[in-house]
Amino acid sequence: MDFVEHVAKEVMAGYGIPVPAGVVVDDADAMDLPFDGPVAVKAQVPAGGRGKAGGVVLTDDAEGAVRQLLGSTLGDHSVDRVLVEEQVDIATELYLSIVVDGSVGAPMLMFSPSGGVEVESGDGPSTLHLSVTDRPAVEELAEFLADAGCPEPVAPIAEVARLLYDAFTGADAEMLEVNPLVVTGDGRVLAVDGKLSIDDSAADRQADLAARASHAPVTGLEAQAAEHGLRFIHLDGDVGVLANGAGLTMTTMDAVVHHGGRPANFLEIGGDAYTLAVPALEVVLANPEVRSLVVNFCGAFARCDVMTGGVVEAWKALQPDIPVFFSIHGTGMDEAREIVRTELGMEPYESMDDAVLAAVEAARP
Ligand code: GDP
Ligand code: MN
């Protein structure tokens, strides 16, 4: 689960890490700033690189910048919230983060004395593995930071690193990044940006936080599918895919690619094929790129004749003008194939490969 900057900053502030004063705004007309003077107005989207993409505006005109950013798009994300912060007088930009190092199974502290938007062009951060259970000693952190080129005075930065560890473990984080961590002209240390990911399996322990997670943008079709509880992902190909079970669906998609085609979607239905066939087909067919459809059912507990019956009824009701290719195996396959023959007047394919190949060829322009 990923979180936008202002949530990451609230978490960090909760553990005592200093952050700039700021307010979250989603409506320029209702904006009420508790401070005057220059501000940083920052799009709250779950993506980095906002500075370069125009998502961070340093200005004296808070309202103008808020109006400019709200409703705009940044990459794939539409901006529906901005963070308006008191502008910080930055003397030095540092990079500080903690991530889970999966190869070691421990948190890893990363630090670079050259933080900010160009961080990737530097030498790469220095790293220090930390204990999962024991809070690091501030002396150990200070030594690591000094060796890594941290500017003097190191102590307040070591203290932030220690608080970052508290926040990281307290939030069940996989990644907590501050870039830049800044030293201001008057010597204060502040987290000017924040990025947080927490372990999905901690959702129960972190229920309040989990409720504030960012979601990847969904397409219109994905939103339509979600309304019916369908597991649908919109892809950029032209061969529609409908199968039961996530594994068989991905296998079918792989077969489409193997035969030189491109899947138009992931759509997995199972025992609910009977009740959800109509909305499922509607979603697949609402994609204007779709030029053929392969239906791949493999019956086990969910019977093929029940799933096929649902899809065939939906097909007859919707009467799509694209060709469909069936591959049906497992429990109830004889009855299912008979349904396709009598109701649609076509012959299901003996092998999945042949059905997929036929669908790929039919989709060729
Ligand atoms: P990102 O590009 O998405 O990582 O967004 P950041 O929050 O890191 O902002 C990008 C850059 O904008 C930072 O590296 C700073 O150089 C600059 N910036 C952000 N806030 C302030 C601020 O309050 N004052 C100043 N002077 N620069 C800021
Ligand atoms: Mn940043």
Short mmCIF file of C-alpha atoms and ligand atoms in Angstrom, two decimals:
data_model
loop_
_atom_site.label_atom_id
_atom_site.label_comp_id
_atom_site.label_asym_id
_atom_site.label_seq_id
_atom_site.Cartn_x
_atom_site.Cartn_y
_atom_site.Cartn_z
CA MET A 1 0.00 0.00 0.00
CA ASP A 2 1.35 3.36 -0.99
CA PHE A 3 0.69 6.72 0.59
CA VAL A 4 0.97 10.25 -0.70
CA GLU A 5 3.27 12.82 0.78
CA HIS A 6 0.95 14.42 3.31
CA VAL A 7 0.04 11.05 4.86
CA ALA A 8 3.71 10.07 5.03
CA LYS A 9 4.46 13.41 6.69
CA GLU A 10 1.66 13.00 9.22
CA VAL A 11 3.08 9.60 10.13
CA MET A 12 6.59 11.03 10.46
CA ALA A 13 5.38 14.03 12.47
CA GLY A 14 3.59 11.61 14.77
CA TYR A 15 7.00 10.15 15.65
CA GLY A 16 8.56 13.56 16.20
CA ILE A 17 10.21 14.18 12.83
CA PRO A 18 10.02 17.91 12.03
CA VAL A 19 8.02 18.75 8.90
CA PRO A 20 7.00 22.14 7.47
CA ALA A 21 3.67 23.61 8.57
CA GLY A 22 1.05 22.78 5.98
CA VAL A 23 -2.58 22.13 5.16
CA VAL A 24 -4.25 19.77 2.72
CA VAL A 25 -6.61 21.53 0.31
CA ASP A 26 -9.14 19.98 -2.06
CA ASP A 27 -11.21 23.09 -2.76
CA ALA A 28 -9.60 26.45 -3.50
CA ASP A 29 -12.72 28.32 -2.35
CA ALA A 30 -12.60 26.71 1.08
CA MET A 31 -8.89 27.33 1.62
CA ASP A 32 -7.90 28.88 4.93
CA LEU A 33 -4.17 29.11 5.49
CA PRO A 34 -2.86 29.44 9.05
CA PHE A 35 0.31 31.17 7.78
CA ASP A 36 1.34 34.04 5.49
CA GLY A 37 4.16 34.47 3.04
CA PRO A 38 5.69 32.28 0.36
CA VAL A 39 4.34 28.75 0.05
CA ALA A 40 5.12 25.46 -1.63
CA VAL A 41 1.98 24.04 -3.27
CA LYS A 42 2.38 20.33 -3.94
CA ALA A 43 0.17 17.91 -5.89
CA GLN A 44 -0.73 14.91 -3.72
CA VAL A 45 -0.35 12.07 -6.19
CA PRO A 46 1.32 8.72 -5.52
CA ALA A 47 4.23 9.37 -7.85
CA GLY A 48 7.68 10.84 -7.53
CA GLY A 49 9.28 13.38 -9.80
CA ARG A 50 6.56 15.97 -9.22
CA GLY A 51 9.13 18.75 -9.01
CA LYS A 52 10.24 18.15 -12.59
CA ALA A 53 6.70 17.51 -13.83
CA GLY A 54 5.30 20.81 -12.54
CA GLY A 55 3.57 19.29 -9.52
CA VAL A 56 5.47 21.44 -7.01
CA VAL A 57 4.91 25.20 -7.24
CA LEU A 58 6.91 27.65 -5.15
CA THR A 59 4.99 30.91 -5.05
CA ASP A 60 3.66 33.88 -3.10
CA ASP A 61 0.25 33.31 -4.68
CA ALA A 62 -1.05 30.24 -2.86
CA GLU A 63 -4.56 30.51 -4.22
CA GLY A 64 -3.43 30.86 -7.82
CA ALA A 65 -1.19 27.79 -7.55
CA VAL A 66 -3.91 25.78 -5.85
CA ARG A 67 -6.34 26.64 -8.65
CA GLN A 68 -3.70 25.76 -11.22
CA LEU A 69 -2.91 22.33 -9.73
CA LEU A 70 -6.34 21.12 -8.58
CA GLY A 71 -8.01 19.29 -11.44
CA SER A 72 -4.82 19.04 -13.48
CA THR A 73 -3.20 15.73 -14.34
CA LEU A 74 0.31 14.59 -13.50
CA GLY A 75 1.30 11.49 -15.44
CA ASP A 76 -1.55 9.03 -14.96
CA HIS A 77 -2.91 10.80 -11.92
CA SER A 78 -5.50 13.51 -11.61
CA VAL A 79 -4.75 15.98 -8.85
CA ASP A 80 -7.66 16.22 -6.43
CA ARG A 81 -5.70 17.30 -3.36
CA VAL A 82 -2.75 19.58 -2.84
CA LEU A 83 -0.55 20.22 0.17
CA VAL A 84 0.08 23.90 0.83
CA GLU A 85 3.14 24.39 3.01
CA GLU A 86 5.07 27.26 4.38
CA GLN A 87 8.00 27.62 2.02
CA VAL A 88 11.27 26.44 3.46
CA ASP A 89 14.56 28.25 2.98
CA ILE A 90 16.67 25.30 1.86
CA ALA A 91 20.44 25.39 2.42
CA THR A 92 21.17 21.69 1.88
CA GLU A 93 19.14 18.81 0.42
CA LEU A 94 19.89 15.33 1.78
CA TYR A 95 18.45 11.92 0.98
CA LEU A 96 17.34 9.62 3.82
CA SER A 97 15.23 6.48 3.66
CA ILE A 98 14.63 3.08 5.19
CA VAL A 99 13.55 0.14 3.04
CA VAL A 100 13.15 -3.55 3.72
CA ASP A 101 16.14 -5.35 2.26
CA GLY A 102 14.46 -8.60 1.27
CA SER A 103 17.75 -10.36 0.59
CA VAL A 104 18.81 -9.87 4.20
CA GLY A 105 15.39 -9.72 5.81
CA ALA A 106 16.15 -6.49 7.63
CA PRO A 107 15.49 -2.78 7.37
CA MET A 108 18.20 -0.90 5.54
CA LEU A 109 18.96 2.77 6.14
CA MET A 110 20.02 4.70 3.06
CA PHE A 111 21.64 8.11 3.09
CA SER A 112 23.11 10.42 0.51
CA PRO A 113 24.45 13.92 1.11
CA SER A 114 23.13 14.96 -2.31
CA GLY A 115 19.36 14.68 -2.11
CA GLY A 116 16.64 16.41 -4.06
CA VAL A 117 15.29 15.92 -7.55
CA GLU A 118 18.66 14.92 -9.02
CA VAL A 119 19.37 12.22 -6.45
CA GLU A 120 19.66 9.47 -9.05
CA SER A 121 22.52 11.24 -10.77
CA GLY A 122 24.72 11.03 -7.66
CA ASP A 123 26.99 8.24 -6.45
CA GLY A 124 24.12 6.30 -4.93
CA PRO A 125 23.34 6.20 -1.27
CA SER A 126 25.39 4.63 1.51
CA THR A 127 23.57 1.86 3.33
CA LEU A 128 23.39 0.48 6.84
CA HIS A 129 21.41 -2.59 7.89
CA LEU A 130 19.33 -2.17 11.04
CA SER A 131 17.80 -4.63 13.46
CA VAL A 132 14.11 -5.41 13.05
CA THR A 133 13.60 -5.40 16.80
CA ASP A 134 16.16 -3.06 18.34
CA ARG A 135 16.17 0.67 17.91
CA PRO A 136 19.56 1.74 16.56
CA ALA A 137 21.82 3.72 18.89
CA VAL A 138 22.11 7.35 17.88
CA GLU A 139 25.92 7.08 18.06
CA GLU A 140 25.92 4.26 15.51
CA LEU A 141 23.72 6.32 13.19
CA ALA A 142 25.89 9.41 13.60
CA GLU A 143 29.01 7.43 12.72
CA PHE A 144 27.36 5.98 9.63
CA LEU A 145 26.11 9.38 8.52
CA ALA A 146 29.48 11.06 9.05
CA ASP A 147 31.21 8.31 7.01
CA ALA A 148 28.58 8.80 4.29
CA GLY A 149 29.47 12.46 3.93
CA CYS A 150 26.73 14.02 6.04
CA PRO A 151 27.37 17.72 6.64
CA GLU A 152 27.95 19.00 10.18
CA PRO A 153 26.24 19.09 12.58
CA VAL A 154 25.44 15.40 12.21
CA ALA A 155 23.64 14.94 15.54
CA PRO A 156 20.21 16.38 14.57
CA ILE A 157 20.24 14.33 11.38
CA ALA A 158 21.13 11.17 13.30
CA GLU A 159 18.20 11.94 15.58
CA VAL A 160 15.88 12.18 12.55
CA ALA A 161 17.26 8.85 11.28
CA ARG A 162 16.42 7.30 14.63
CA LEU A 163 12.89 8.72 14.59
CA LEU A 164 12.55 7.51 11.02
CA TYR A 165 13.31 4.00 12.28
CA ASP A 166 10.56 4.38 14.90
CA ALA A 167 8.10 5.52 12.24
CA PHE A 168 9.19 2.79 9.84
CA THR A 169 8.71 -0.03 12.33
CA GLY A 170 5.64 1.54 13.93
CA ALA A 171 3.85 1.78 10.59
CA ASP A 172 4.92 -1.71 9.40
CA ALA A 173 6.55 0.08 6.49
CA GLU A 174 8.30 -1.48 3.54
CA MET A 175 9.69 1.89 2.53
CA LEU A 176 9.80 5.30 4.17
CA GLU A 177 11.71 7.89 2.21
CA VAL A 178 12.57 11.52 2.87
CA ASN A 179 13.90 13.27 -0.21
CA PRO A 180 14.85 15.90 0.43
CA LEU A 181 15.62 16.01 4.11
CA VAL A 182 16.78 19.59 4.32
CA VAL A 183 18.91 21.78 6.47
CA THR A 184 17.45 25.27 6.42
CA GLY A 185 19.33 28.55 6.22
CA ASP A 186 18.90 28.93 9.98
CA GLY A 187 20.12 25.39 10.71
CA ARG A 188 16.86 23.51 11.26
CA VAL A 189 16.42 19.97 9.90
CA LEU A 190 13.09 19.35 8.16
CA ALA A 191 11.51 16.56 6.10
CA VAL A 192 10.40 18.47 2.99
CA ASP A 193 9.07 15.41 1.15
CA GLY A 194 7.84 12.00 2.31
CA LYS A 195 6.95 8.74 0.67
CA LEU A 196 5.56 5.70 2.49
CA SER A 197 4.69 2.14 1.52
CA ILE A 198 3.46 -0.33 4.07
CA ASP A 199 3.24 -4.08 3.94
CA ASP A 200 -0.17 -5.13 2.54
CA SER A 201 -0.36 -7.92 5.11
CA ALA A 202 -0.23 -5.29 7.89
CA ALA A 203 -3.55 -3.80 6.73
CA ASP A 204 -5.38 -5.15 9.80
CA ARG A 205 -2.83 -3.81 12.27
CA GLN A 206 -2.68 -0.49 10.46
CA ALA A 207 -6.39 -0.15 9.75
CA ASP A 208 -6.52 3.65 10.11
CA LEU A 209 -3.54 4.09 7.85
CA ALA A 210 -4.68 1.44 5.35
CA ALA A 211 -7.94 3.31 4.88
CA ARG A 212 -5.91 6.26 3.56
CA ALA A 213 -3.85 4.30 1.01
CA SER A 214 -3.60 5.61 -2.53
CA HIS A 215 -5.04 3.54 -5.28
CA ALA A 216 -3.59 3.11 -8.72
CA PRO A 217 -5.73 5.01 -11.20
CA VAL A 218 -8.48 2.84 -12.63
CA THR A 219 -9.76 3.17 -16.16
CA GLY A 220 -13.45 3.70 -16.86
CA LEU A 221 -13.81 0.04 -17.75
CA GLU A 222 -12.12 -1.05 -14.53
CA ALA A 223 -14.49 1.14 -12.54
CA GLN A 224 -17.46 -0.37 -14.40
CA ALA A 225 -16.16 -3.89 -13.65
CA ALA A 226 -15.51 -3.10 -10.00
CA GLU A 227 -19.16 -2.09 -9.56
CA HIS A 228 -20.05 -5.71 -10.31
CA GLY A 229 -17.23 -7.14 -8.20
CA LEU A 230 -15.44 -8.37 -11.32
CA ARG A 231 -11.67 -8.83 -11.32
CA PHE A 232 -10.87 -6.95 -14.52
CA ILE A 233 -7.71 -5.22 -15.67
CA HIS A 234 -7.74 -3.11 -18.81
CA LEU A 235 -4.77 -3.85 -21.09
CA ASP A 236 -3.78 -2.36 -24.41
CA GLY A 237 -4.26 -5.31 -26.79
CA ASP A 238 -7.17 -6.41 -28.96
CA VAL A 239 -7.85 -10.05 -28.01
CA GLY A 240 -10.50 -10.21 -25.29
CA VAL A 241 -9.90 -12.87 -22.64
CA LEU A 242 -12.49 -14.50 -20.42
CA ALA A 243 -11.44 -17.45 -18.25
CA ASN A 244 -12.10 -18.94 -14.84
CA GLY A 245 -9.47 -18.68 -12.14
CA ALA A 246 -6.61 -16.19 -12.06
CA GLY A 247 -4.03 -18.82 -13.03
CA LEU A 248 -5.91 -20.03 -16.11
CA THR A 249 -6.64 -16.43 -17.10
CA MET A 250 -2.94 -15.56 -17.00
CA THR A 251 -2.08 -18.75 -18.87
CA THR A 252 -4.58 -17.77 -21.55
CA MET A 253 -3.07 -14.30 -21.76
CA ASP A 254 0.40 -15.84 -22.07
CA ALA A 255 -0.88 -18.06 -24.90
CA VAL A 256 -2.26 -14.98 -26.67
CA VAL A 257 1.17 -13.35 -26.49
CA HIS A 258 2.88 -16.62 -27.47
CA HIS A 259 0.83 -16.71 -30.67
CA GLY A 260 1.72 -13.14 -31.54
CA GLY A 261 -1.38 -11.42 -30.19
CA ARG A 262 -1.97 -8.92 -27.42
CA PRO A 263 -4.57 -9.45 -24.70
CA ALA A 264 -7.10 -6.66 -24.29
CA ASN A 265 -7.84 -7.46 -20.68
CA PHE A 266 -7.50 -9.70 -17.68
CA LEU A 267 -10.94 -10.90 -16.62
CA GLU A 268 -11.36 -13.82 -14.30
CA ILE A 269 -14.74 -15.23 -13.41
CA GLY A 270 -15.38 -18.51 -11.69
CA GLY A 271 -18.50 -20.08 -10.25
CA ASP A 272 -20.12 -16.67 -10.57
CA ALA A 273 -19.94 -16.87 -14.38
CA TYR A 274 -23.58 -17.76 -14.41
CA THR A 275 -24.70 -14.62 -12.62
CA LEU A 276 -21.98 -12.23 -13.79
CA ALA A 277 -21.65 -13.25 -17.43
CA VAL A 278 -23.66 -10.30 -18.75
CA PRO A 279 -21.74 -7.53 -16.94
CA ALA A 280 -18.50 -9.40 -17.62
CA LEU A 281 -19.12 -9.57 -21.35
CA GLU A 282 -20.36 -6.00 -21.37
CA VAL A 283 -17.09 -4.79 -19.87
CA VAL A 284 -14.98 -6.80 -22.31
CA LEU A 285 -17.00 -5.61 -25.30
CA ALA A 286 -17.18 -2.00 -24.15
CA ASN A 287 -13.47 -1.83 -24.95
CA PRO A 288 -13.43 -0.51 -28.53
CA GLU A 289 -10.06 -2.18 -29.21
CA VAL A 290 -11.42 -5.72 -28.80
CA ARG A 291 -11.57 -7.58 -32.12
CA SER A 292 -12.03 -11.18 -30.94
CA LEU A 293 -12.71 -13.06 -27.74
CA VAL A 294 -11.34 -16.29 -26.37
CA VAL A 295 -13.34 -18.01 -23.65
CA ASN A 296 -11.27 -20.55 -21.74
CA PHE A 297 -12.97 -22.62 -19.04
CA CYS A 298 -11.42 -25.40 -17.04
CA GLY A 299 -14.00 -26.99 -14.76
CA ALA A 300 -13.26 -28.38 -11.34
CA PHE A 301 -15.61 -27.32 -8.54
CA ALA A 302 -17.11 -24.75 -10.87
CA ARG A 303 -18.81 -26.75 -13.61
CA CYS A 304 -18.11 -25.90 -17.25
CA ASP A 305 -21.75 -26.27 -18.28
CA VAL A 306 -22.86 -23.74 -15.66
CA MET A 307 -20.14 -21.22 -16.61
CA THR A 308 -20.65 -21.76 -20.33
CA GLY A 309 -24.42 -21.54 -20.00
CA GLY A 310 -24.05 -18.12 -18.41
CA VAL A 311 -21.69 -16.83 -21.07
CA VAL A 312 -23.76 -18.22 -23.94
CA GLU A 313 -26.93 -16.62 -22.59
CA ALA A 314 -25.10 -13.31 -22.27
CA TRP A 315 -23.68 -13.66 -25.77
CA LYS A 316 -27.16 -14.22 -27.19
CA ALA A 317 -28.53 -11.25 -25.27
CA LEU A 318 -25.74 -8.86 -26.30
CA GLN A 319 -25.18 -10.18 -29.86
CA PRO A 320 -21.62 -8.84 -30.21
CA ASP A 321 -20.27 -8.42 -33.71
CA ILE A 322 -16.89 -9.99 -32.98
CA PRO A 323 -15.97 -13.67 -33.25
CA VAL A 324 -15.68 -15.82 -30.12
CA PHE A 325 -13.59 -18.96 -29.63
CA PHE A 326 -14.25 -21.48 -26.89
CA SER A 327 -11.90 -23.87 -25.16
CA ILE A 328 -13.70 -25.99 -22.57
CA HIS A 329 -12.20 -28.72 -20.41
CA GLY A 330 -12.94 -30.51 -17.14
CA THR A 331 -16.06 -31.07 -15.10
CA GLY A 332 -19.20 -30.73 -17.22
CA MET A 333 -17.31 -30.22 -20.48
CA ASP A 334 -19.49 -32.49 -22.61
CA GLU A 335 -22.67 -30.67 -21.62
CA ALA A 336 -20.91 -27.31 -22.00
CA ARG A 337 -19.67 -28.06 -25.52
CA GLU A 338 -23.17 -29.17 -26.45
CA ILE A 339 -24.55 -25.83 -25.24
CA VAL A 340 -22.11 -23.97 -27.51
CA ARG A 341 -23.03 -26.19 -30.47
CA THR A 342 -26.79 -25.95 -30.11
CA GLU A 343 -27.08 -22.36 -28.90
CA LEU A 344 -24.37 -20.64 -30.93
CA GLY A 345 -23.94 -23.12 -33.78
CA MET A 346 -20.17 -23.34 -33.38
CA GLU A 347 -17.68 -25.99 -32.34
CA PRO A 348 -15.49 -25.45 -29.28
CA TYR A 349 -11.78 -26.09 -29.86
CA GLU A 350 -10.18 -29.31 -28.68
CA SER A 351 -7.14 -27.47 -27.34
CA MET A 352 -6.66 -24.12 -25.67
CA ASP A 353 -3.81 -23.39 -28.02
CA ASP A 354 -6.02 -23.75 -31.09
CA ALA A 355 -8.75 -21.56 -29.61
CA VAL A 356 -6.22 -18.87 -28.69
CA LEU A 357 -4.53 -19.06 -32.09
CA ALA A 358 -7.88 -18.67 -33.84
CA ALA A 359 -8.71 -15.64 -31.68
CA VAL A 360 -5.31 -14.06 -32.37
CA GLU A 361 -5.73 -14.59 -36.12
CA ALA A 362 -9.25 -13.19 -36.06
CA ALA A 363 -7.99 -10.05 -34.32
CA ARG A 364 -5.41 -9.34 -37.05
CA PRO A 365 -6.37 -6.19 -38.97
P1 GDP B 1 9.20 15.30 -5.86
O1 GDP B 1 9.84 15.94 -7.05
O2 GDP B 1 7.92 14.61 -6.22
O3 GDP B 1 10.15 14.40 -5.12
O4 GDP B 1 8.76 16.50 -4.88
P2 GDP B 1 9.53 17.19 -3.66
O5 GDP B 1 8.58 17.40 -2.56
O6 GDP B 1 10.77 16.44 -3.31
O7 GDP B 1 9.92 18.61 -4.25
C1 GDP B 1 10.82 18.73 -5.32
C2 GDP B 1 11.82 19.81 -5.03
O8 GDP B 1 11.15 21.03 -4.87
C3 GDP B 1 12.64 19.60 -3.78
O9 GDP B 1 13.75 18.78 -3.99
C4 GDP B 1 13.05 21.02 -3.47
O10 GDP B 1 14.21 21.36 -4.20
C5 GDP B 1 11.91 21.84 -3.98
N1 GDP B 1 11.04 22.27 -2.87
C6 GDP B 1 9.99 21.62 -2.33
N2 GDP B 1 9.49 22.31 -1.29
C7 GDP B 1 10.26 23.41 -1.16
C8 GDP B 1 10.28 24.53 -0.26
O11 GDP B 1 9.46 24.67 0.64
N3 GDP B 1 11.24 25.46 -0.45
C9 GDP B 1 12.16 25.36 -1.43
N4 GDP B 1 13.08 26.32 -1.55
N5 GDP B 1 12.18 24.33 -2.30
C10 GDP B 1 11.25 23.38 -2.16
MN MN B 2 11.04 14.33 -3.38
#
